[in-house]
Amino acid sequence: WEDWQQLAHEWAEFTMLRYKPGLKLETEHEAFFKQKQDEVNTAFLAWLTEKYSYLAGRQLPVPHHLYHVPNFLAHERSKGTIDRVALLILDGMALADWKVIHNTWRNRHNNWKFDEKLLLAQLPTITAISRQALISGLRPMAFADSLKDNRQETKLWTAFWEKQQVAEFDIVYERLPKNIENYLPSWVDKPRLKIVCMVKNNLDDMIHNALHGSKGFFSDLALWLEGDSHDLEKIMEELFNQGFSIFVTSDHGHLEATGFGKITDEGLTVETRAKRARVYNNFNFASQNHEKCSPSFLWHGDNLLPEDIWALMPEKNYAYISENEIVVAHGGATIEEVVVPFVKIEK
């Protein structure tokens, strides 16, 4: 894992440069990138298959999976290292995105101190599964009834912290508006407030609306940093002034993917459809589509997902969309989608 973390950082730097707005690469450079991406993610999938479940059991003192985050924060509070805690989830933020965001925030706030770790997102890397795991501190098998949506997040976040003897009145979960402008949450200066979770969906919206691939996404990210991000930073500053430690993370990353054909005639056989993942509760349905969609693999029995769930994911950077169509997506098991930042920020 230590080796993969180092490679993930290097690959994120490479990706950030690869899709730099305004940069035009030669054909041979594009081919080189594609070749290296395939090599990295073939090896990464083999490593995940062997080590993913093992690392899920290593929660403390260093977290390894996203679902370890709440227990890690509770552990730090019990040691007295931190008291008031704010978790900021930038939905869809890949490690390469964080590199861009970090550079901007560091230049604007020279009194912010960043302490970075890397974590593994929940497979498959779709929001309804990975973000619920992050917020609840639970393996997905523990919230099997809500794997299709995120409606239970407030309840799951509150339930975890109430078990840590924090009163419900002192806990906040909020999905921040897309355009914050001069919005300041009413709870920011509540004197008894202890635990906050804020979800910001802008990056995930950029992913799903990227009409020009990853280059378009990074252009949108630069625009967001010059606009709405300023107002988000003001909320963070106010939280710092109230004595909060802020932890920034993501529920999954993303990558530019190429279609190799849609999955048709699924009907009611599939539980969840995504461009980079399909979730089934029947092995026969899962295996039938596995045979149709090559190269793909079935993910099951990782001791995290429910036993009656099978996830079908494409290998490398393919997607279940029209052949040769380009899309920015998530759901799969690449290093870009799975390895996400977990950053403590203090003044």
Short mmCIF file of C-alpha atoms in Angstrom, two decimals:
data_model
loop_
_atom_site.label_atom_id
_atom_site.label_comp_id
_atom_site.label_asym_id
_atom_site.label_seq_id
_atom_site.Cartn_x
_atom_site.Cartn_y
_atom_site.Cartn_z
CA TRP A 1 0.00 0.00 0.00
CA GLU A 2 2.86 2.39 0.78
CA ASP A 3 4.26 1.80 -2.73
CA TRP A 4 0.87 2.29 -4.34
CA GLN A 5 0.39 5.55 -2.45
CA GLN A 6 3.65 6.89 -3.86
CA LEU A 7 2.64 5.83 -7.38
CA ALA A 8 -0.84 7.33 -6.90
CA HIS A 9 0.71 10.71 -6.09
CA GLU A 10 3.01 10.52 -9.13
CA TRP A 11 0.20 9.36 -11.39
CA ALA A 12 -2.05 12.20 -10.15
CA GLU A 13 0.68 14.74 -10.99
CA PHE A 14 1.02 13.12 -14.42
CA THR A 15 -2.75 13.22 -14.94
CA MET A 16 -2.95 16.86 -13.87
CA LEU A 17 -0.31 17.76 -16.48
CA ARG A 18 -1.82 15.45 -19.11
CA TYR A 19 -5.17 17.29 -19.03
CA LYS A 20 -3.85 20.78 -18.38
CA PRO A 21 -6.19 23.27 -20.10
CA GLY A 22 -4.63 24.63 -23.27
CA LEU A 23 -2.06 21.84 -23.61
CA LYS A 24 -2.11 19.91 -26.91
CA LEU A 25 -0.26 16.59 -26.89
CA GLU A 26 1.17 14.85 -29.93
CA THR A 27 -0.34 11.53 -31.03
CA GLU A 28 2.64 9.54 -29.72
CA HIS A 29 2.30 11.20 -26.31
CA GLU A 30 -1.40 10.30 -26.19
CA ALA A 31 -0.49 6.70 -27.02
CA PHE A 32 2.21 6.68 -24.33
CA PHE A 33 -0.26 7.90 -21.71
CA LYS A 34 -2.83 5.27 -22.69
CA GLN A 35 -0.24 2.49 -22.55
CA LYS A 36 0.99 3.52 -19.10
CA GLN A 37 -2.57 3.95 -17.83
CA ASP A 38 -3.42 0.39 -18.89
CA GLU A 39 -0.24 -0.97 -17.26
CA VAL A 40 -0.91 0.87 -13.99
CA ASN A 41 -4.54 -0.14 -13.71
CA THR A 42 -4.02 -3.78 -14.69
CA ALA A 43 -1.46 -4.06 -11.90
CA PHE A 44 -3.61 -2.05 -9.49
CA LEU A 45 -6.63 -4.32 -10.00
CA ALA A 46 -4.48 -7.38 -9.32
CA TRP A 47 -3.23 -5.76 -6.10
CA LEU A 48 -6.76 -4.74 -5.04
CA THR A 49 -8.01 -8.29 -5.52
CA GLU A 50 -5.36 -9.52 -3.10
CA LYS A 51 -5.17 -6.72 -0.49
CA TYR A 52 -8.44 -4.74 -0.51
CA SER A 53 -10.28 -6.87 2.03
CA TYR A 54 -7.20 -7.22 4.25
CA LEU A 55 -6.74 -3.44 4.49
CA ALA A 56 -10.42 -3.05 5.37
CA GLY A 57 -9.59 -4.62 8.73
CA ARG A 58 -6.88 -2.07 9.56
CA GLN A 59 -8.80 0.92 10.93
CA LEU A 60 -6.58 2.34 13.64
CA PRO A 61 -4.32 4.11 14.32
CA VAL A 62 -4.08 4.78 10.55
CA PRO A 63 -7.23 4.55 8.40
CA HIS A 64 -7.08 2.67 5.10
CA HIS A 65 -10.67 2.63 3.77
CA LEU A 66 -13.14 5.48 3.51
CA TYR A 67 -15.48 3.80 5.97
CA HIS A 68 -12.69 4.06 8.58
CA VAL A 69 -12.95 7.88 8.60
CA PRO A 70 -15.65 8.35 11.30
CA ASN A 71 -13.93 5.91 13.66
CA PHE A 72 -10.59 7.63 13.04
CA LEU A 73 -12.12 11.03 13.86
CA ALA A 74 -13.76 9.63 16.98
CA HIS A 75 -10.41 8.11 18.03
CA GLU A 76 -8.63 11.45 17.56
CA ARG A 77 -11.30 13.19 19.67
CA SER A 78 -10.96 10.59 22.43
CA LYS A 79 -7.19 11.27 22.54
CA GLY A 80 -7.83 15.00 22.83
CA THR A 81 -5.96 15.69 19.57
CA ILE A 82 -9.02 17.44 18.17
CA ASP A 83 -12.35 18.59 19.61
CA ARG A 84 -14.68 20.25 17.13
CA VAL A 85 -14.63 18.35 13.84
CA ALA A 86 -15.84 19.32 10.35
CA LEU A 87 -15.75 16.75 7.54
CA LEU A 88 -15.94 18.33 4.07
CA ILE A 89 -16.77 15.84 1.31
CA LEU A 90 -16.02 17.12 -2.19
CA ASP A 91 -18.11 14.60 -4.10
CA GLY A 92 -16.15 13.03 -6.96
CA MET A 93 -12.78 14.64 -6.19
CA ALA A 94 -9.94 12.53 -7.58
CA LEU A 95 -6.40 12.84 -6.25
CA ALA A 96 -5.37 14.79 -9.37
CA ASP A 97 -8.21 17.26 -8.68
CA TRP A 98 -6.98 17.66 -5.13
CA LYS A 99 -3.50 18.53 -6.42
CA VAL A 100 -5.02 21.47 -8.31
CA ILE A 101 -7.26 22.53 -5.41
CA HIS A 102 -4.43 22.20 -2.88
CA ASN A 103 -2.10 24.39 -4.95
CA THR A 104 -4.77 27.10 -5.15
CA TRP A 105 -5.83 26.99 -1.50
CA ARG A 106 -2.23 26.93 -0.28
CA ASN A 107 -1.39 30.04 -2.33
CA ARG A 108 -4.45 31.89 -1.03
CA HIS A 109 -4.08 30.88 2.62
CA ASN A 110 -0.46 30.79 3.74
CA ASN A 111 -1.59 30.13 7.33
CA TRP A 112 -3.42 26.89 6.44
CA LYS A 113 -1.52 23.73 7.35
CA PHE A 114 -2.24 20.57 5.33
CA ASP A 115 -1.66 17.00 6.54
CA GLU A 116 -2.40 14.52 3.72
CA LYS A 117 -3.26 10.83 3.78
CA LEU A 118 -4.64 8.57 1.06
CA LEU A 119 -7.55 6.16 1.44
CA LEU A 120 -9.30 3.48 -0.60
CA ALA A 121 -12.85 4.22 -1.76
CA GLN A 122 -15.55 1.59 -1.50
CA LEU A 123 -15.98 -0.72 -4.48
CA PRO A 124 -17.85 -0.21 -6.72
CA THR A 125 -17.00 3.49 -6.64
CA ILE A 126 -20.55 4.80 -7.05
CA THR A 127 -21.82 7.54 -4.75
CA ALA A 128 -24.69 5.60 -3.19
CA ILE A 129 -22.29 2.94 -1.89
CA SER A 130 -19.00 4.71 -1.25
CA ARG A 131 -20.33 7.93 0.30
CA GLN A 132 -22.73 6.10 2.59
CA ALA A 133 -19.79 3.99 3.81
CA LEU A 134 -17.76 7.16 4.40
CA ILE A 135 -20.53 8.91 6.32
CA SER A 136 -21.77 5.95 8.36
CA GLY A 137 -18.45 4.36 9.33
CA LEU A 138 -19.99 1.05 8.25
CA ARG A 139 -19.28 -1.60 5.65
CA PRO A 140 -21.98 -1.58 2.94
CA MET A 141 -23.32 -4.90 4.17
CA ALA A 142 -24.52 -2.98 7.24
CA PHE A 143 -26.72 -0.65 5.16
CA ALA A 144 -27.80 -3.18 2.53
CA ASP A 145 -31.33 -1.76 2.37
CA SER A 146 -30.13 1.65 1.11
CA LEU A 147 -27.48 0.78 -1.49
CA LYS A 148 -29.42 2.50 -4.29
CA ASP A 149 -29.54 6.07 -2.96
CA ASN A 150 -28.15 8.51 -0.38
CA ARG A 151 -31.34 9.43 1.44
CA GLN A 152 -30.18 7.92 4.73
CA GLU A 153 -26.98 9.97 5.06
CA THR A 154 -28.21 12.40 7.72
CA LYS A 155 -29.53 9.51 9.79
CA LEU A 156 -26.33 7.46 9.38
CA TRP A 157 -24.02 10.38 10.28
CA THR A 158 -26.08 11.28 13.36
CA ALA A 159 -26.38 7.65 14.50
CA PHE A 160 -22.60 7.14 14.40
CA TRP A 161 -21.86 10.18 16.56
CA GLU A 162 -24.66 9.52 19.01
CA LYS A 163 -22.95 6.19 19.69
CA GLN A 164 -19.87 8.27 20.55
CA GLN A 165 -21.90 10.07 23.24
CA VAL A 166 -22.38 13.26 21.20
CA ALA A 167 -25.86 14.75 21.58
CA GLU A 168 -28.00 14.99 18.43
CA PHE A 169 -28.30 18.76 18.98
CA ASP A 170 -24.51 19.05 18.61
CA ILE A 171 -24.33 17.23 15.24
CA VAL A 172 -24.89 18.73 11.77
CA TYR A 173 -25.12 17.18 8.33
CA GLU A 174 -25.67 19.55 5.38
CA ARG A 175 -25.47 19.42 1.61
CA LEU A 176 -24.10 22.83 0.73
CA PRO A 177 -25.76 24.69 -2.18
CA LYS A 178 -24.15 24.49 -5.60
CA ASN A 179 -23.56 28.24 -5.63
CA ILE A 180 -22.74 29.37 -2.11
CA GLU A 181 -22.31 33.07 -2.96
CA ASN A 182 -22.64 34.81 0.44
CA TYR A 183 -24.36 31.89 2.14
CA LEU A 184 -23.16 31.21 5.67
CA PRO A 185 -24.76 28.23 7.44
CA SER A 186 -26.83 29.23 10.45
CA TRP A 187 -25.16 26.57 12.58
CA VAL A 188 -21.59 27.86 12.15
CA ASP A 189 -21.50 29.87 15.38
CA LYS A 190 -23.57 27.52 17.55
CA PRO A 191 -21.47 27.35 20.76
CA ARG A 192 -22.27 23.70 21.55
CA LEU A 193 -21.76 22.36 18.03
CA LYS A 194 -19.17 19.57 17.93
CA ILE A 195 -19.54 17.52 14.75
CA VAL A 196 -20.21 18.73 11.18
CA CYS A 197 -20.43 16.99 7.83
CA MET A 198 -20.69 19.13 4.70
CA VAL A 199 -21.18 17.67 1.21
CA LYS A 200 -20.37 19.73 -1.89
CA ASN A 201 -21.49 18.27 -5.23
CA ASN A 202 -19.93 20.69 -7.73
CA LEU A 203 -17.10 18.39 -8.87
CA ASP A 204 -19.42 15.43 -9.37
CA ASP A 205 -21.72 17.66 -11.43
CA MET A 206 -18.70 18.61 -13.56
CA ILE A 207 -17.88 14.92 -14.06
CA HIS A 208 -21.34 14.06 -15.34
CA ASN A 209 -21.57 17.18 -17.52
CA ALA A 210 -18.08 17.02 -19.03
CA LEU A 211 -18.75 17.20 -22.78
CA HIS A 212 -15.08 17.48 -23.73
CA GLY A 213 -13.55 14.71 -21.64
CA SER A 214 -11.11 15.26 -18.81
CA LYS A 215 -9.65 18.36 -20.47
CA GLY A 216 -13.08 19.96 -20.20
CA PHE A 217 -13.41 18.81 -16.61
CA PHE A 218 -10.13 20.44 -15.57
CA SER A 219 -11.16 23.66 -17.33
CA ASP A 220 -14.38 23.62 -15.30
CA LEU A 221 -12.38 22.93 -12.14
CA ALA A 222 -10.23 26.01 -12.77
CA LEU A 223 -13.38 28.12 -13.22
CA TRP A 224 -14.85 26.73 -9.98
CA LEU A 225 -11.68 27.63 -8.09
CA GLU A 226 -11.97 31.21 -9.31
CA GLY A 227 -15.65 31.39 -8.39
CA ASP A 228 -17.65 29.32 -5.92
CA SER A 229 -14.55 27.97 -4.15
CA HIS A 230 -13.88 31.42 -2.67
CA ASP A 231 -17.20 31.28 -0.82
CA LEU A 232 -16.53 27.73 0.37
CA GLU A 233 -13.18 28.90 1.74
CA LYS A 234 -14.99 31.66 3.68
CA ILE A 235 -17.10 29.01 5.43
CA MET A 236 -13.94 27.07 6.20
CA GLU A 237 -12.31 30.20 7.64
CA GLU A 238 -15.31 30.76 9.87
CA LEU A 239 -15.11 27.16 11.10
CA PHE A 240 -11.41 27.64 11.86
CA ASN A 241 -12.30 30.77 13.84
CA GLN A 242 -14.78 28.68 15.85
CA GLY A 243 -12.03 26.18 16.76
CA PHE A 244 -12.81 23.44 14.23
CA SER A 245 -10.36 21.07 12.62
CA ILE A 246 -11.44 20.46 9.02
CA PHE A 247 -10.94 17.16 7.21
CA VAL A 248 -11.39 17.17 3.43
CA THR A 249 -12.01 13.99 1.48
CA SER A 250 -13.97 12.49 -1.39
CA ASP A 251 -16.24 9.50 -1.93
CA HIS A 252 -14.58 8.47 -5.21
CA GLY A 253 -12.44 9.77 -8.04
CA HIS A 254 -13.04 9.61 -11.80
CA LEU A 255 -11.33 9.09 -15.15
CA GLU A 256 -11.86 9.60 -18.85
CA ALA A 257 -13.38 6.41 -20.25
CA THR A 258 -14.09 5.02 -23.74
CA GLY A 259 -17.26 3.15 -24.60
CA PHE A 260 -17.07 -0.48 -25.70
CA GLY A 261 -20.81 -1.03 -26.08
CA LYS A 262 -23.95 -0.61 -24.03
CA ILE A 263 -25.45 -3.38 -21.91
CA THR A 264 -28.92 -3.97 -23.33
CA ASP A 265 -31.97 -5.98 -22.24
CA GLU A 266 -31.16 -5.74 -18.52
CA GLY A 267 -34.70 -4.79 -17.50
CA LEU A 268 -35.22 -5.40 -13.78
CA THR A 269 -32.21 -7.71 -13.47
CA VAL A 270 -29.87 -4.87 -12.47
CA GLU A 271 -30.03 -3.02 -9.15
CA THR A 272 -27.84 -0.04 -10.10
CA ARG A 273 -26.73 1.21 -13.52
CA ALA A 274 -23.66 3.38 -13.98
CA LYS A 275 -21.31 3.99 -16.87
CA ARG A 276 -18.46 2.23 -15.04
CA ALA A 277 -20.37 -0.26 -12.88
CA ARG A 278 -23.45 -2.48 -12.70
CA VAL A 279 -24.76 -3.89 -9.41
CA TYR A 280 -26.79 -7.13 -9.35
CA ASN A 281 -28.43 -9.15 -6.59
CA ASN A 282 -28.48 -12.33 -8.66
CA PHE A 283 -25.38 -14.22 -9.73
CA ASN A 284 -26.95 -15.60 -12.92
CA PHE A 285 -27.89 -12.13 -14.16
CA ALA A 286 -24.43 -10.82 -13.27
CA SER A 287 -22.58 -13.67 -14.97
CA GLN A 288 -24.74 -13.44 -18.12
CA ASN A 289 -23.78 -9.81 -18.61
CA HIS A 290 -20.20 -10.54 -17.63
CA GLU A 291 -20.00 -12.89 -20.60
CA LYS A 292 -21.39 -10.20 -22.93
CA CYS A 293 -19.07 -7.40 -21.78
CA SER A 294 -15.41 -8.07 -22.34
CA PRO A 295 -13.07 -7.01 -20.82
CA SER A 296 -14.97 -6.81 -17.50
CA PHE A 297 -14.74 -8.52 -14.12
CA LEU A 298 -17.16 -9.48 -11.35
CA TRP A 299 -16.46 -8.20 -7.82
CA HIS A 300 -17.95 -10.23 -4.99
CA GLY A 301 -17.14 -11.70 -1.59
CA ASP A 302 -14.88 -8.91 -0.33
CA ASN A 303 -16.42 -9.03 3.18
CA LEU A 304 -17.65 -5.46 2.71
CA LEU A 305 -20.50 -5.71 0.22
CA PRO A 306 -23.58 -7.78 1.11
CA GLU A 307 -23.18 -11.45 0.21
CA ASP A 308 -26.02 -11.27 -2.31
CA ILE A 309 -24.47 -8.42 -4.30
CA TRP A 310 -22.28 -8.75 -7.40
CA ALA A 311 -20.64 -5.72 -9.01
CA LEU A 312 -19.73 -5.84 -12.71
CA MET A 313 -16.99 -3.37 -13.66
CA PRO A 314 -15.06 -2.85 -16.90
CA GLU A 315 -11.31 -3.33 -16.94
CA LYS A 316 -8.95 -0.44 -17.61
CA ASN A 317 -10.72 2.73 -18.78
CA TYR A 318 -13.69 1.27 -20.65
CA ALA A 319 -17.33 2.16 -20.03
CA TYR A 320 -20.75 0.65 -20.68
CA ILE A 321 -21.73 3.26 -23.27
CA SER A 322 -21.81 3.47 -27.06
CA GLU A 323 -18.67 2.19 -28.73
CA ASN A 324 -15.83 4.77 -28.91
CA GLU A 325 -17.87 7.42 -27.08
CA ILE A 326 -15.73 9.45 -24.64
CA VAL A 327 -17.05 10.20 -21.15
CA VAL A 328 -15.76 11.24 -17.72
CA ALA A 329 -17.13 8.70 -15.25
CA HIS A 330 -16.66 6.69 -12.07
CA GLY A 331 -17.77 3.39 -10.58
CA GLY A 332 -14.81 1.20 -11.48
CA ALA A 333 -11.63 -0.02 -9.80
CA THR A 334 -8.87 2.10 -11.33
CA ILE A 335 -6.28 3.97 -9.31
CA GLU A 336 -7.92 7.25 -10.41
CA GLU A 337 -11.32 6.19 -9.01
CA VAL A 338 -10.29 4.26 -5.89
CA VAL A 339 -7.39 6.16 -4.29
CA VAL A 340 -8.71 9.39 -2.77
CA PRO A 341 -7.21 12.10 -0.52
CA PHE A 342 -7.98 12.50 3.17
CA VAL A 343 -6.57 15.84 4.31
CA LYS A 344 -6.55 17.49 7.73
CA ILE A 345 -6.48 21.29 7.48
CA GLU A 346 -5.75 23.57 10.44
CA LYS A 347 -4.59 27.15 10.86
#
